[in-house]
């Protein structure tokens, strides 16, 4: 039998935990070193992580966006602990082993001709968008990031900016600046003062709808990273489908793990 000689673009392997620590009041940082060389990871792609608690479960892996991917082999995730799987991930300690599969999915598309992009992220959605800011900045593209959180303590602006020179515009529930009219006014001001070539979002349904409306009004293309509960993560079970508008406006059920998680902003349907 002939074996494929083309290098695979998805790796299943163990990864050694290097760093595991709380970030602010709600989030957790997990940095691992995969024991197998990984193919290049694109911003917006994710890994499927096997979470093991004291009972050995849960059974299904959990999808997690790549927050940091370093050339030296380090892979970072930012977690919001919401249930059994993410709670198990947060108990990992340096030296522990985490089985991973990835990189998976279609990531963000960055046009080298773009000179400025605008990112609108809510909560842990910024983990998904942080590598995009880094990649854009590395290509000489200016990045404006409107980061929305419950409170300043939850903003994770440092985790977002990393080595990029992103200009951050924080909007917070605690001081009322994250309400929709205020965010809309801020976006309109950014569009007027420094019009972006493209806009990107993740993490909030109401911000998706707002950015969809404003990007259509201003003729600015956009992309959104969607979330959906997953089983296989590999395109086989169809449990992760979401309705996406086709070219003719009809709705198609597309797999977030395979055709996504990044979709054209104009074609995404809110949930
Ligand atoms: C492509 C992708 C990238 C993601 N990246 C990140 C990330 O960088 N950081 C992060 O903290 N989380 C991320 N998530 C969400 C994360 O996968 C879920 O929070 C996690 O699977 C929950 O597992 P759990 O066992 O802790 O909770 P569960 O007990 O499985 O669920 C807890 C609650 O969260 C809801 N939920 C579970 N999975 C999802 C999901 N995928 N989308 C929306 N709601 C869900 C459940 O309905 C339930 O209400 C991502 C999801 C996807 C699909
Ligand atoms: S999770 Fe199985 S097809 Fe997407």
PDB file of C-alpha atoms and ligand atoms in Angstrom:
ATOM      1  CA  UNK A   1       0.000   0.000   0.000  1.00  0.00           C
ATOM      2  CA  UNK A   2       1.298   3.495  -0.845  1.00  0.00           C
ATOM      3  CA  UNK A   3       1.535   5.750   2.167  1.00  0.00           C
ATOM      4  CA  UNK A   4       0.960   9.484   1.736  1.00  0.00           C
ATOM      5  CA  UNK A   5       4.251  11.364   1.462  1.00  0.00           C
ATOM      6  CA  UNK A   6       2.714  14.833   1.753  1.00  0.00           C
ATOM      7  CA  UNK A   7       3.257  16.222   5.284  1.00  0.00           C
ATOM      8  CA  UNK A   8      -0.003  16.265   7.221  1.00  0.00           C
ATOM      9  CA  UNK A   9      -1.371  19.671   8.195  1.00  0.00           C
ATOM     10  CA  UNK A  10      -3.019  18.393  11.398  1.00  0.00           C
ATOM     11  CA  UNK A  11      -1.068  16.819  14.246  1.00  0.00           C
ATOM     12  CA  UNK A  12      -2.344  14.636  17.108  1.00  0.00           C
ATOM     13  CA  UNK A  13       0.217  14.494  19.898  1.00  0.00           C
ATOM     14  CA  UNK A  14       0.921  15.089  23.584  1.00  0.00           C
ATOM     15  CA  UNK A  15       2.002  18.515  24.739  1.00  0.00           C
ATOM     16  CA  UNK A  16       3.925  19.278  27.930  1.00  0.00           C
ATOM     17  CA  UNK A  17       2.478  22.047  30.093  1.00  0.00           C
ATOM     18  CA  UNK A  18       4.960  24.905  30.578  1.00  0.00           C
ATOM     19  CA  UNK A  19       2.777  27.485  32.303  1.00  0.00           C
ATOM     20  CA  UNK A  20      -0.685  27.383  33.846  1.00  0.00           C
ATOM     21  CA  UNK A  21      -1.913  30.386  35.810  1.00  0.00           C
ATOM     22  CA  UNK A  22      -4.990  32.514  36.454  1.00  0.00           C
ATOM     23  CA  UNK A  23      -5.304  35.766  34.490  1.00  0.00           C
ATOM     24  CA  UNK A  24      -7.388  38.391  36.258  1.00  0.00           C
ATOM     25  CA  UNK A  25     -10.545  37.196  37.997  1.00  0.00           C
ATOM     26  CA  UNK A  26     -12.106  35.000  35.307  1.00  0.00           C
ATOM     27  CA  UNK A  27      -9.543  33.607  32.920  1.00  0.00           C
ATOM     28  CA  UNK A  28      -6.725  31.097  32.851  1.00  0.00           C
ATOM     29  CA  UNK A  29      -3.541  31.022  30.772  1.00  0.00           C
ATOM     30  CA  UNK A  30      -2.218  27.662  29.569  1.00  0.00           C
ATOM     31  CA  UNK A  31       1.055  27.431  27.647  1.00  0.00           C
ATOM     32  CA  UNK A  32       2.231  24.066  26.308  1.00  0.00           C
ATOM     33  CA  UNK A  33       5.102  22.632  24.272  1.00  0.00           C
ATOM     34  CA  UNK A  34       3.849  20.016  21.767  1.00  0.00           C
ATOM     35  CA  UNK A  35       6.024  16.908  21.599  1.00  0.00           C
ATOM     36  CA  UNK A  36       5.735  16.833  17.792  1.00  0.00           C
ATOM     37  CA  UNK A  37       6.631  19.688  15.420  1.00  0.00           C
ATOM     38  CA  UNK A  38       3.509  21.553  14.358  1.00  0.00           C
ATOM     39  CA  UNK A  39       2.688  22.946  10.930  1.00  0.00           C
ATOM     40  CA  UNK A  40       2.360  26.736  10.790  1.00  0.00           C
ATOM     41  CA  UNK A  41      -0.612  27.896  12.847  1.00  0.00           C
ATOM     42  CA  UNK A  42      -2.746  30.648  11.299  1.00  0.00           C
ATOM     43  CA  UNK A  43      -4.564  33.289  13.384  1.00  0.00           C
ATOM     44  CA  UNK A  44      -8.122  32.107  14.077  1.00  0.00           C
ATOM     45  CA  UNK A  45      -7.317  28.388  14.009  1.00  0.00           C
ATOM     46  CA  UNK A  46      -7.989  26.188  17.031  1.00  0.00           C
ATOM     47  CA  UNK A  47      -6.858  23.008  18.762  1.00  0.00           C
ATOM     48  CA  UNK A  48      -9.066  20.239  20.130  1.00  0.00           C
ATOM     49  CA  UNK A  49      -7.916  19.533  23.697  1.00  0.00           C
ATOM     50  CA  UNK A  50      -8.491  16.332  25.681  1.00  0.00           C
ATOM     51  CA  UNK A  51      -9.569  17.467  29.147  1.00  0.00           C
ATOM     52  CA  UNK A  52      -9.209  14.962  31.966  1.00  0.00           C
ATOM     53  CA  UNK A  53     -10.655  15.491  35.424  1.00  0.00           C
ATOM     54  CA  UNK A  54     -10.430  13.132  38.417  1.00  0.00           C
ATOM     55  CA  UNK A  55     -12.953  10.759  36.791  1.00  0.00           C
ATOM     56  CA  UNK A  56     -11.010  10.650  33.500  1.00  0.00           C
ATOM     57  CA  UNK A  57     -13.562  12.741  31.590  1.00  0.00           C
ATOM     58  CA  UNK A  58     -15.242  14.501  29.947  1.00  0.00           C
ATOM     59  CA  UNK A  59     -15.292  12.176  26.938  1.00  0.00           C
ATOM     60  CA  UNK A  60     -15.269  14.757  24.145  1.00  0.00           C
ATOM     61  CA  UNK A  61     -12.374  17.106  23.462  1.00  0.00           C
ATOM     62  CA  UNK A  62     -12.958  20.853  23.843  1.00  0.00           C
ATOM     63  CA  UNK A  63     -12.083  23.398  21.102  1.00  0.00           C
ATOM     64  CA  UNK A  64      -9.759  26.238  22.106  1.00  0.00           C
ATOM     65  CA  UNK A  65      -8.465  29.053  19.921  1.00  0.00           C
ATOM     66  CA  UNK A  66      -4.745  29.531  19.611  1.00  0.00           C
ATOM     67  CA  UNK A  67      -3.892  32.659  21.577  1.00  0.00           C
ATOM     68  CA  UNK A  68      -0.117  32.446  21.062  1.00  0.00           C
ATOM     69  CA  UNK A  69       1.893  30.282  18.671  1.00  0.00           C
ATOM     70  CA  UNK A  70       5.630  30.810  18.906  1.00  0.00           C
ATOM     71  CA  UNK A  71       8.149  29.641  16.339  1.00  0.00           C
ATOM     72  CA  UNK A  72      10.035  27.859  19.114  1.00  0.00           C
ATOM     73  CA  UNK A  73       7.113  25.439  19.479  1.00  0.00           C
ATOM     74  CA  UNK A  74       5.151  27.052  22.318  1.00  0.00           C
ATOM     75  CA  UNK A  75       1.392  27.109  22.061  1.00  0.00           C
ATOM     76  CA  UNK A  76      -0.774  29.277  24.328  1.00  0.00           C
ATOM     77  CA  UNK A  77      -4.484  29.257  25.170  1.00  0.00           C
ATOM     78  CA  UNK A  78      -6.616  31.655  27.237  1.00  0.00           C
ATOM     79  CA  UNK A  79      -9.546  29.906  28.898  1.00  0.00           C
ATOM     80  CA  UNK A  80     -12.756  31.027  30.461  1.00  0.00           C
ATOM     81  CA  UNK A  81     -13.703  28.250  32.866  1.00  0.00           C
ATOM     82  CA  UNK A  82     -17.351  27.503  32.074  1.00  0.00           C
ATOM     83  CA  UNK A  83     -17.783  23.783  32.794  1.00  0.00           C
ATOM     84  CA  UNK A  84     -16.147  20.428  33.371  1.00  0.00           C
ATOM     85  CA  UNK A  85     -13.702  20.481  30.453  1.00  0.00           C
ATOM     86  CA  UNK A  86     -12.293  23.945  30.972  1.00  0.00           C
ATOM     87  CA  UNK A  87     -12.188  23.363  34.769  1.00  0.00           C
ATOM     88  CA  UNK A  88     -10.032  20.268  34.108  1.00  0.00           C
ATOM     89  CA  UNK A  89      -7.722  22.296  31.840  1.00  0.00           C
ATOM     90  CA  UNK A  90      -7.275  24.909  34.583  1.00  0.00           C
ATOM     91  CA  UNK A  91      -6.038  22.236  37.027  1.00  0.00           C
ATOM     92  CA  UNK A  92      -3.075  21.344  34.772  1.00  0.00           C
ATOM     93  CA  UNK A  93       0.343  22.152  36.221  1.00  0.00           C
ATOM     94  CA  UNK A  94       3.798  22.578  34.606  1.00  0.00           C
ATOM     95  CA  UNK A  95       5.088  19.171  33.555  1.00  0.00           C
ATOM     96  CA  UNK A  96       1.609  17.656  33.054  1.00  0.00           C
ATOM     97  CA  UNK A  97       0.702  16.188  29.665  1.00  0.00           C
ATOM     98  CA  UNK A  98      -2.152  17.509  27.509  1.00  0.00           C
ATOM     99  CA  UNK A  99      -3.204  15.545  24.391  1.00  0.00           C
ATOM    100  CA  UNK A 100      -3.901  17.968  21.533  1.00  0.00           C
ATOM    101  CA  UNK A 101      -5.137  17.824  17.926  1.00  0.00           C
ATOM    102  CA  UNK A 102      -4.593  20.676  15.513  1.00  0.00           C
ATOM    103  CA  UNK A 103      -4.242  23.192  14.112  1.00  0.00           C
ATOM    104  CA  UNK A 104      -7.856  22.977  12.911  1.00  0.00           C
ATOM    105  CA  UNK A 105     -10.277  25.085  10.900  1.00  0.00           C
ATOM    106  CA  UNK A 106     -10.072  28.028   8.545  1.00  0.00           C
ATOM    107  CA  UNK A 107      -8.377  31.051  10.090  1.00  0.00           C
ATOM    108  CA  UNK A 108      -8.567  34.773   9.353  1.00  0.00           C
ATOM    109  CA  UNK A 109      -7.564  36.091   5.943  1.00  0.00           C
ATOM    110  CA  UNK A 110      -5.211  39.109   5.960  1.00  0.00           C
ATOM    111  CA  UNK A 111      -4.673  41.000   2.713  1.00  0.00           C
ATOM    112  CA  UNK A 112      -1.043  42.244   2.550  1.00  0.00           C
ATOM    113  CA  UNK A 113      -2.356  45.436   0.904  1.00  0.00           C
ATOM    114  CA  UNK A 114      -4.350  46.395   4.031  1.00  0.00           C
ATOM    115  CA  UNK A 115      -2.763  49.285   5.992  1.00  0.00           C
ATOM    116  CA  UNK A 116      -5.184  49.349   8.965  1.00  0.00           C
ATOM    117  CA  UNK A 117      -7.630  46.909  10.521  1.00  0.00           C
ATOM    118  CA  UNK A 118     -10.106  47.281  13.377  1.00  0.00           C
ATOM    119  CA  UNK A 119     -10.789  44.500  15.865  1.00  0.00           C
ATOM    120  CA  UNK A 120     -13.873  44.347  18.107  1.00  0.00           C
ATOM    121  CA  UNK A 121     -13.620  41.666  20.799  1.00  0.00           C
ATOM    122  CA  UNK A 122     -15.642  40.776  23.858  1.00  0.00           C
ATOM    123  CA  UNK A 123     -14.403  38.721  26.812  1.00  0.00           C
ATOM    124  CA  UNK A 124     -12.346  35.675  25.921  1.00  0.00           C
ATOM    125  CA  UNK A 125     -13.061  36.339  22.217  1.00  0.00           C
ATOM    126  CA  UNK A 126      -9.896  38.388  22.372  1.00  0.00           C
ATOM    127  CA  UNK A 127      -7.875  35.134  22.664  1.00  0.00           C
ATOM    128  CA  UNK A 128      -9.019  34.288  19.140  1.00  0.00           C
ATOM    129  CA  UNK A 129      -8.220  37.753  17.768  1.00  0.00           C
ATOM    130  CA  UNK A 130      -4.854  38.381  19.502  1.00  0.00           C
ATOM    131  CA  UNK A 131      -2.750  36.414  16.938  1.00  0.00           C
ATOM    132  CA  UNK A 132      -4.459  38.344  14.155  1.00  0.00           C
ATOM    133  CA  UNK A 133      -3.315  41.637  15.718  1.00  0.00           C
ATOM    134  CA  UNK A 134       0.248  40.263  15.935  1.00  0.00           C
ATOM    135  CA  UNK A 135       0.255  39.016  12.334  1.00  0.00           C
ATOM    136  CA  UNK A 136      -1.168  42.302  11.044  1.00  0.00           C
ATOM    137  CA  UNK A 137       1.367  44.359  13.001  1.00  0.00           C
ATOM    138  CA  UNK A 138       4.212  42.117  11.772  1.00  0.00           C
ATOM    139  CA  UNK A 139       3.116  42.920   8.206  1.00  0.00           C
ATOM    140  CA  UNK A 140       3.213  46.666   8.895  1.00  0.00           C
ATOM    141  CA  UNK A 141      -0.561  47.035   9.264  1.00  0.00           C
ATOM    142  CA  UNK A 142      -1.903  49.351  12.010  1.00  0.00           C
ATOM    143  CA  UNK A 143      -4.376  47.742  14.431  1.00  0.00           C
ATOM    144  CA  UNK A 144      -7.131  49.442  16.418  1.00  0.00           C
ATOM    145  CA  UNK A 145      -8.750  47.142  18.990  1.00  0.00           C
ATOM    146  CA  UNK A 146     -11.990  47.913  20.774  1.00  0.00           C
ATOM    147  CA  UNK A 147     -11.930  45.475  23.704  1.00  0.00           C
ATOM    148  CA  UNK A 148     -15.137  44.957  25.684  1.00  0.00           C
ATOM    149  CA  UNK A 149     -15.280  43.419  29.167  1.00  0.00           C
ATOM    150  CA  UNK A 150     -17.351  43.463  32.333  1.00  0.00           C
ATOM    151  CA  UNK A 151     -14.639  45.337  34.279  1.00  0.00           C
ATOM    152  CA  UNK A 152     -11.132  46.704  33.831  1.00  0.00           C
ATOM    153  CA  UNK A 153      -9.839  43.718  35.837  1.00  0.00           C
ATOM    154  CA  UNK A 154     -11.223  41.374  33.112  1.00  0.00           C
ATOM    155  CA  UNK A 155      -9.907  43.258  30.090  1.00  0.00           C
ATOM    156  CA  UNK A 156      -6.673  41.293  29.476  1.00  0.00           C
ATOM    157  CA  UNK A 157      -5.339  44.133  27.317  1.00  0.00           C
ATOM    158  CA  UNK A 158      -1.728  43.024  27.960  1.00  0.00           C
ATOM    159  CA  UNK A 159      -2.569  39.461  26.905  1.00  0.00           C
ATOM    160  CA  UNK A 160      -4.123  40.902  23.747  1.00  0.00           C
ATOM    161  CA  UNK A 161      -1.441  43.352  22.701  1.00  0.00           C
ATOM    162  CA  UNK A 162       1.532  40.994  23.179  1.00  0.00           C
ATOM    163  CA  UNK A 163       4.342  42.132  20.911  1.00  0.00           C
ATOM    164  CA  UNK A 164       2.028  44.021  18.525  1.00  0.00           C
ATOM    165  CA  UNK A 165       1.662  47.794  18.745  1.00  0.00           C
ATOM    166  CA  UNK A 166      -2.109  47.646  18.838  1.00  0.00           C
ATOM    167  CA  UNK A 167      -3.965  50.749  20.005  1.00  0.00           C
ATOM    168  CA  UNK A 168      -6.537  49.565  22.550  1.00  0.00           C
ATOM    169  CA  UNK A 169      -9.894  51.279  23.162  1.00  0.00           C
ATOM    170  CA  UNK A 170     -11.373  49.659  26.304  1.00  0.00           C
ATOM    171  CA  UNK A 171     -15.158  49.627  26.807  1.00  0.00           C
ATOM    172  CA  UNK A 172     -16.489  48.358  30.124  1.00  0.00           C
ATOM    173  CA  UNK A 173     -19.817  47.281  31.643  1.00  0.00           C
ATOM    174  CA  UNK A 174     -18.749  48.729  35.015  1.00  0.00           C
ATOM    175  CA  UNK A 175     -18.580  52.315  33.729  1.00  0.00           C
ATOM    176  CA  UNK A 176     -21.351  51.999  31.118  1.00  0.00           C
ATOM    177  CA  UNK A 177     -19.033  52.465  28.115  1.00  0.00           C
ATOM    178  CA  UNK A 178     -19.775  48.995  26.689  1.00  0.00           C
ATOM    179  CA  UNK A 179     -23.439  49.680  25.902  1.00  0.00           C
ATOM    180  CA  UNK A 180     -24.325  49.475  22.231  1.00  0.00           C
ATOM    181  CA  UNK A 181     -24.924  53.195  21.522  1.00  0.00           C
ATOM    182  CA  UNK A 182     -21.555  54.126  23.094  1.00  0.00           C
ATOM    183  CA  UNK A 183     -19.675  51.393  21.190  1.00  0.00           C
ATOM    184  CA  UNK A 184     -21.437  52.428  17.967  1.00  0.00           C
ATOM    185  CA  UNK A 185     -20.381  56.068  18.507  1.00  0.00           C
ATOM    186  CA  UNK A 186     -16.780  54.955  19.142  1.00  0.00           C
ATOM    187  CA  UNK A 187     -16.722  52.800  15.989  1.00  0.00           C
ATOM    188  CA  UNK A 188     -18.187  55.606  13.884  1.00  0.00           C
ATOM    189  CA  UNK A 189     -15.486  57.922  15.245  1.00  0.00           C
ATOM    190  CA  UNK A 190     -12.723  55.400  14.423  1.00  0.00           C
ATOM    191  CA  UNK A 191     -14.157  54.878  10.906  1.00  0.00           C
ATOM    192  CA  UNK A 192     -14.148  58.661  10.370  1.00  0.00           C
ATOM    193  CA  UNK A 193     -10.686  59.354  11.839  1.00  0.00           C
ATOM    194  CA  UNK A 194      -8.793  56.279  10.670  1.00  0.00           C
ATOM    195  CA  UNK A 195     -10.904  54.209   8.273  1.00  0.00           C
ATOM    196  CA  UNK A 196      -9.932  50.523   8.520  1.00  0.00           C
ATOM    197  CA  UNK A 197      -9.495  48.380   5.404  1.00  0.00           C
ATOM    198  CA  UNK A 198     -11.193  45.486   7.190  1.00  0.00           C
ATOM    199  CA  UNK A 199     -12.939  44.722  10.490  1.00  0.00           C
ATOM    200  CA  UNK A 200     -12.911  41.585  12.640  1.00  0.00           C
ATOM    201  CA  UNK A 201     -14.931  40.375  15.619  1.00  0.00           C
ATOM    202  CA  UNK A 202     -15.425  37.479  18.041  1.00  0.00           C
ATOM    203  CA  UNK A 203     -17.130  36.840  21.352  1.00  0.00           C
ATOM    204  CA  UNK A 204     -20.493  38.619  21.288  1.00  0.00           C
ATOM    205  CA  UNK A 205     -23.714  38.294  19.343  1.00  0.00           C
ATOM    206  CA  UNK A 206     -24.759  41.934  19.810  1.00  0.00           C
ATOM    207  CA  UNK A 207     -21.308  43.194  18.742  1.00  0.00           C
ATOM    208  CA  UNK A 208     -21.462  40.913  15.689  1.00  0.00           C
ATOM    209  CA  UNK A 209     -24.787  42.496  14.689  1.00  0.00           C
ATOM    210  CA  UNK A 210     -23.475  46.024  15.304  1.00  0.00           C
ATOM    211  CA  UNK A 211     -20.296  45.480  13.284  1.00  0.00           C
ATOM    212  CA  UNK A 212     -22.241  43.750  10.506  1.00  0.00           C
ATOM    213  CA  UNK A 213     -24.521  46.812  10.190  1.00  0.00           C
ATOM    214  CA  UNK A 214     -21.701  49.383  10.312  1.00  0.00           C
ATOM    215  CA  UNK A 215     -19.391  47.494   7.941  1.00  0.00           C
ATOM    216  CA  UNK A 216     -22.228  47.187   5.394  1.00  0.00           C
ATOM    217  CA  UNK A 217     -23.039  50.896   5.773  1.00  0.00           C
ATOM    218  CA  UNK A 218     -19.384  51.921   5.241  1.00  0.00           C
ATOM    219  CA  UNK A 219     -18.536  49.292   2.612  1.00  0.00           C
ATOM    220  CA  UNK A 220     -15.773  47.777   4.738  1.00  0.00           C
ATOM    221  CA  UNK A 221     -15.240  43.981   4.484  1.00  0.00           C
ATOM    222  CA  UNK A 222     -15.297  41.966   7.687  1.00  0.00           C
ATOM    223  CA  UNK A 223     -14.712  38.552   9.210  1.00  0.00           C
ATOM    224  CA  UNK A 224     -16.110  36.885  12.332  1.00  0.00           C
ATOM    225  CA  UNK A 225     -14.905  33.882  14.328  1.00  0.00           C
ATOM    226  CA  UNK A 226     -17.954  31.879  15.437  1.00  0.00           C
ATOM    227  CA  UNK A 227     -18.273  29.374  18.256  1.00  0.00           C
ATOM    228  CA  UNK A 228     -20.311  26.202  18.408  1.00  0.00           C
ATOM    229  CA  UNK A 229     -20.194  23.110  20.585  1.00  0.00           C
ATOM    230  CA  UNK A 230     -18.130  20.422  18.875  1.00  0.00           C
ATOM    231  CA  UNK A 231     -17.708  16.672  18.964  1.00  0.00           C
ATOM    232  CA  UNK A 232     -15.150  15.412  16.410  1.00  0.00           C
ATOM    233  CA  UNK A 233     -13.696  18.824  15.481  1.00  0.00           C
ATOM    234  CA  UNK A 234     -12.629  17.270  12.176  1.00  0.00           C
ATOM    235  CA  UNK A 235     -15.655  17.716   9.899  1.00  0.00           C
ATOM    236  CA  UNK A 236     -17.178  14.238  10.270  1.00  0.00           C
ATOM    237  CA  UNK A 237     -20.101  14.472  12.717  1.00  0.00           C
ATOM    238  CA  UNK A 238     -21.840  17.713  11.601  1.00  0.00           C
ATOM    239  CA  UNK A 239     -22.760  18.580  15.200  1.00  0.00           C
ATOM    240  CA  UNK A 240     -21.158  22.034  14.875  1.00  0.00           C
ATOM    241  CA  UNK A 241     -23.155  23.418  11.922  1.00  0.00           C
ATOM    242  CA  UNK A 242     -24.420  26.991  11.890  1.00  0.00           C
ATOM    243  CA  UNK A 243     -26.554  28.751   9.276  1.00  0.00           C
ATOM    244  CA  UNK A 244     -24.452  30.906   6.949  1.00  0.00           C
ATOM    245  CA  UNK A 245     -25.824  32.962   4.041  1.00  0.00           C
ATOM    246  CA  UNK A 246     -24.783  31.743   0.588  1.00  0.00           C
ATOM    247  CA  UNK A 247     -23.969  34.027  -2.366  1.00  0.00           C
ATOM    248  CA  UNK A 248     -27.685  34.103  -3.318  1.00  0.00           C
ATOM    249  CA  UNK A 249     -28.807  34.858   0.251  1.00  0.00           C
ATOM    250  CA  UNK A 250     -30.141  31.372   1.016  1.00  0.00           C
ATOM    251  CA  UNK A 251     -29.015  29.764   4.262  1.00  0.00           C
ATOM    252  CA  UNK A 252     -26.582  26.863   4.265  1.00  0.00           C
ATOM    253  CA  UNK A 253     -25.584  24.821   7.318  1.00  0.00           C
ATOM    254  CA  UNK A 254     -21.777  24.975   7.422  1.00  0.00           C
ATOM    255  CA  UNK A 255     -19.443  23.255   9.871  1.00  0.00           C
ATOM    256  CA  UNK A 256     -17.766  25.689  12.264  1.00  0.00           C
ATOM    257  CA  UNK A 257     -14.861  23.236  12.720  1.00  0.00           C
ATOM    258  CA  UNK A 258     -14.106  22.874   9.017  1.00  0.00           C
ATOM    259  CA  UNK A 259     -15.585  25.697   6.882  1.00  0.00           C
ATOM    260  CA  UNK A 260     -15.059  27.977   9.928  1.00  0.00           C
ATOM    261  CA  UNK A 261     -14.570  29.053  12.625  1.00  0.00           C
ATOM    262  CA  UNK A 262     -13.864  32.242  10.609  1.00  0.00           C
ATOM    263  CA  UNK A 263     -16.623  33.356   8.224  1.00  0.00           C
ATOM    264  CA  UNK A 264     -17.374  36.420   6.137  1.00  0.00           C
ATOM    265  CA  UNK A 265     -19.000  38.918   8.521  1.00  0.00           C
ATOM    266  CA  UNK A 266     -21.782  39.772   6.068  1.00  0.00           C
ATOM    267  CA  UNK A 267     -22.765  36.094   5.709  1.00  0.00           C
ATOM    268  CA  UNK A 268     -22.871  35.177   9.404  1.00  0.00           C
ATOM    269  CA  UNK A 269     -26.231  34.772  11.117  1.00  0.00           C
ATOM    270  CA  UNK A 270     -26.574  35.905  14.711  1.00  0.00           C
ATOM    271  CA  UNK A 271     -27.657  33.429  17.373  1.00  0.00           C
TER     272      UNK A 271
HETATM  273  C1  LIG B   1     -13.420  27.345  17.526  1.00  0.00           C
HETATM  274  C2  LIG B   1     -13.626  27.616  18.997  1.00  0.00           C
HETATM  275  C3  LIG B   1     -12.667  28.313  19.709  1.00  0.00           C
HETATM  276  C4  LIG B   1     -12.839  28.564  21.066  1.00  0.00           C
HETATM  277  N1  LIG B   1     -11.870  29.252  21.730  1.00  0.00           N
HETATM  278  C5  LIG B   1     -12.014  29.478  23.045  1.00  0.00           C
HETATM  279  C6  LIG B   1     -10.987  30.175  23.760  1.00  0.00           C
HETATM  280  O1  LIG B   1      -9.976  30.619  23.202  1.00  0.00           O
HETATM  281  N2  LIG B   1     -11.161  30.345  25.096  1.00  0.00           N
HETATM  282  C7  LIG B   1     -12.278  29.876  25.763  1.00  0.00           C
HETATM  283  O2  LIG B   1     -12.373  30.064  26.979  1.00  0.00           O
HETATM  284  N3  LIG B   1     -13.258  29.230  25.108  1.00  0.00           N
HETATM  285  C8  LIG B   1     -13.147  29.012  23.773  1.00  0.00           C
HETATM  286  N4  LIG B   1     -14.133  28.316  23.118  1.00  0.00           N
HETATM  287  C9  LIG B   1     -15.299  27.834  23.869  1.00  0.00           C
HETATM  288  C10 LIG B   1     -14.926  26.533  24.607  1.00  0.00           C
HETATM  289  O3  LIG B   1     -14.663  25.523  23.666  1.00  0.00           O
HETATM  290  C11 LIG B   1     -16.083  26.096  25.512  1.00  0.00           C
HETATM  291  O4  LIG B   1     -16.273  27.064  26.514  1.00  0.00           O
HETATM  292  C12 LIG B   1     -15.759  24.767  26.151  1.00  0.00           C
HETATM  293  O5  LIG B   1     -15.827  23.753  25.182  1.00  0.00           O
HETATM  294  C13 LIG B   1     -16.716  24.483  27.273  1.00  0.00           C
HETATM  295  O6  LIG B   1     -16.414  23.208  27.761  1.00  0.00           O
HETATM  296  P1  LIG B   1     -16.696  22.844  29.278  1.00  0.00           P
HETATM  297  O7  LIG B   1     -16.644  21.366  29.422  1.00  0.00           O
HETATM  298  O8  LIG B   1     -15.859  23.654  30.198  1.00  0.00           O
HETATM  299  O9  LIG B   1     -18.164  23.356  29.508  1.00  0.00           O
HETATM  300  P2  LIG B   1     -19.509  22.593  29.125  1.00  0.00           P
HETATM  301  O10 LIG B   1     -20.029  21.972  30.392  1.00  0.00           O
HETATM  302  O11 LIG B   1     -19.345  21.753  27.918  1.00  0.00           O
HETATM  303  O12 LIG B   1     -20.374  23.850  28.752  1.00  0.00           O
HETATM  304  C14 LIG B   1     -20.539  24.937  29.681  1.00  0.00           C
HETATM  305  C15 LIG B   1     -21.481  25.937  29.043  1.00  0.00           C
HETATM  306  O13 LIG B   1     -20.854  26.510  27.874  1.00  0.00           O
HETATM  307  C16 LIG B   1     -21.628  26.242  26.702  1.00  0.00           C
HETATM  308  N5  LIG B   1     -20.672  25.888  25.621  1.00  0.00           N
HETATM  309  C17 LIG B   1     -19.915  24.777  25.546  1.00  0.00           C
HETATM  310  N6  LIG B   1     -19.161  24.783  24.427  1.00  0.00           N
HETATM  311  C18 LIG B   1     -19.465  25.938  23.775  1.00  0.00           C
HETATM  312  C19 LIG B   1     -19.032  26.516  22.568  1.00  0.00           C
HETATM  313  N7  LIG B   1     -18.142  25.931  21.771  1.00  0.00           N
HETATM  314  N8  LIG B   1     -19.542  27.698  22.227  1.00  0.00           N
HETATM  315  C20 LIG B   1     -20.440  28.307  22.993  1.00  0.00           C
HETATM  316  N9  LIG B   1     -20.897  27.812  24.168  1.00  0.00           N
HETATM  317  C21 LIG B   1     -20.418  26.638  24.550  1.00  0.00           C
HETATM  318  C22 LIG B   1     -22.522  25.079  27.078  1.00  0.00           C
HETATM  319  O14 LIG B   1     -23.728  25.090  26.336  1.00  0.00           O
HETATM  320  C23 LIG B   1     -22.792  25.324  28.553  1.00  0.00           C
HETATM  321  O15 LIG B   1     -23.793  26.269  28.761  1.00  0.00           O
HETATM  322  C24 LIG B   1     -14.002  28.082  21.745  1.00  0.00           C
HETATM  323  C25 LIG B   1     -14.972  27.388  21.023  1.00  0.00           C
HETATM  324  C26 LIG B   1     -14.792  27.161  19.660  1.00  0.00           C
HETATM  325  C27 LIG B   1     -15.840  26.406  18.903  1.00  0.00           C
HETATM  326  S1  LIG B   2     -17.450  18.961  15.308  1.00  0.00           S
HETATM  327 FE1  LIG B   2     -17.776  17.236  14.039  1.00  0.00          FE
HETATM  328  S2  LIG B   2     -18.168  18.161  12.105  1.00  0.00           S
HETATM  329 FE2  LIG B   2     -17.639  19.858  13.349  1.00  0.00          FE
END
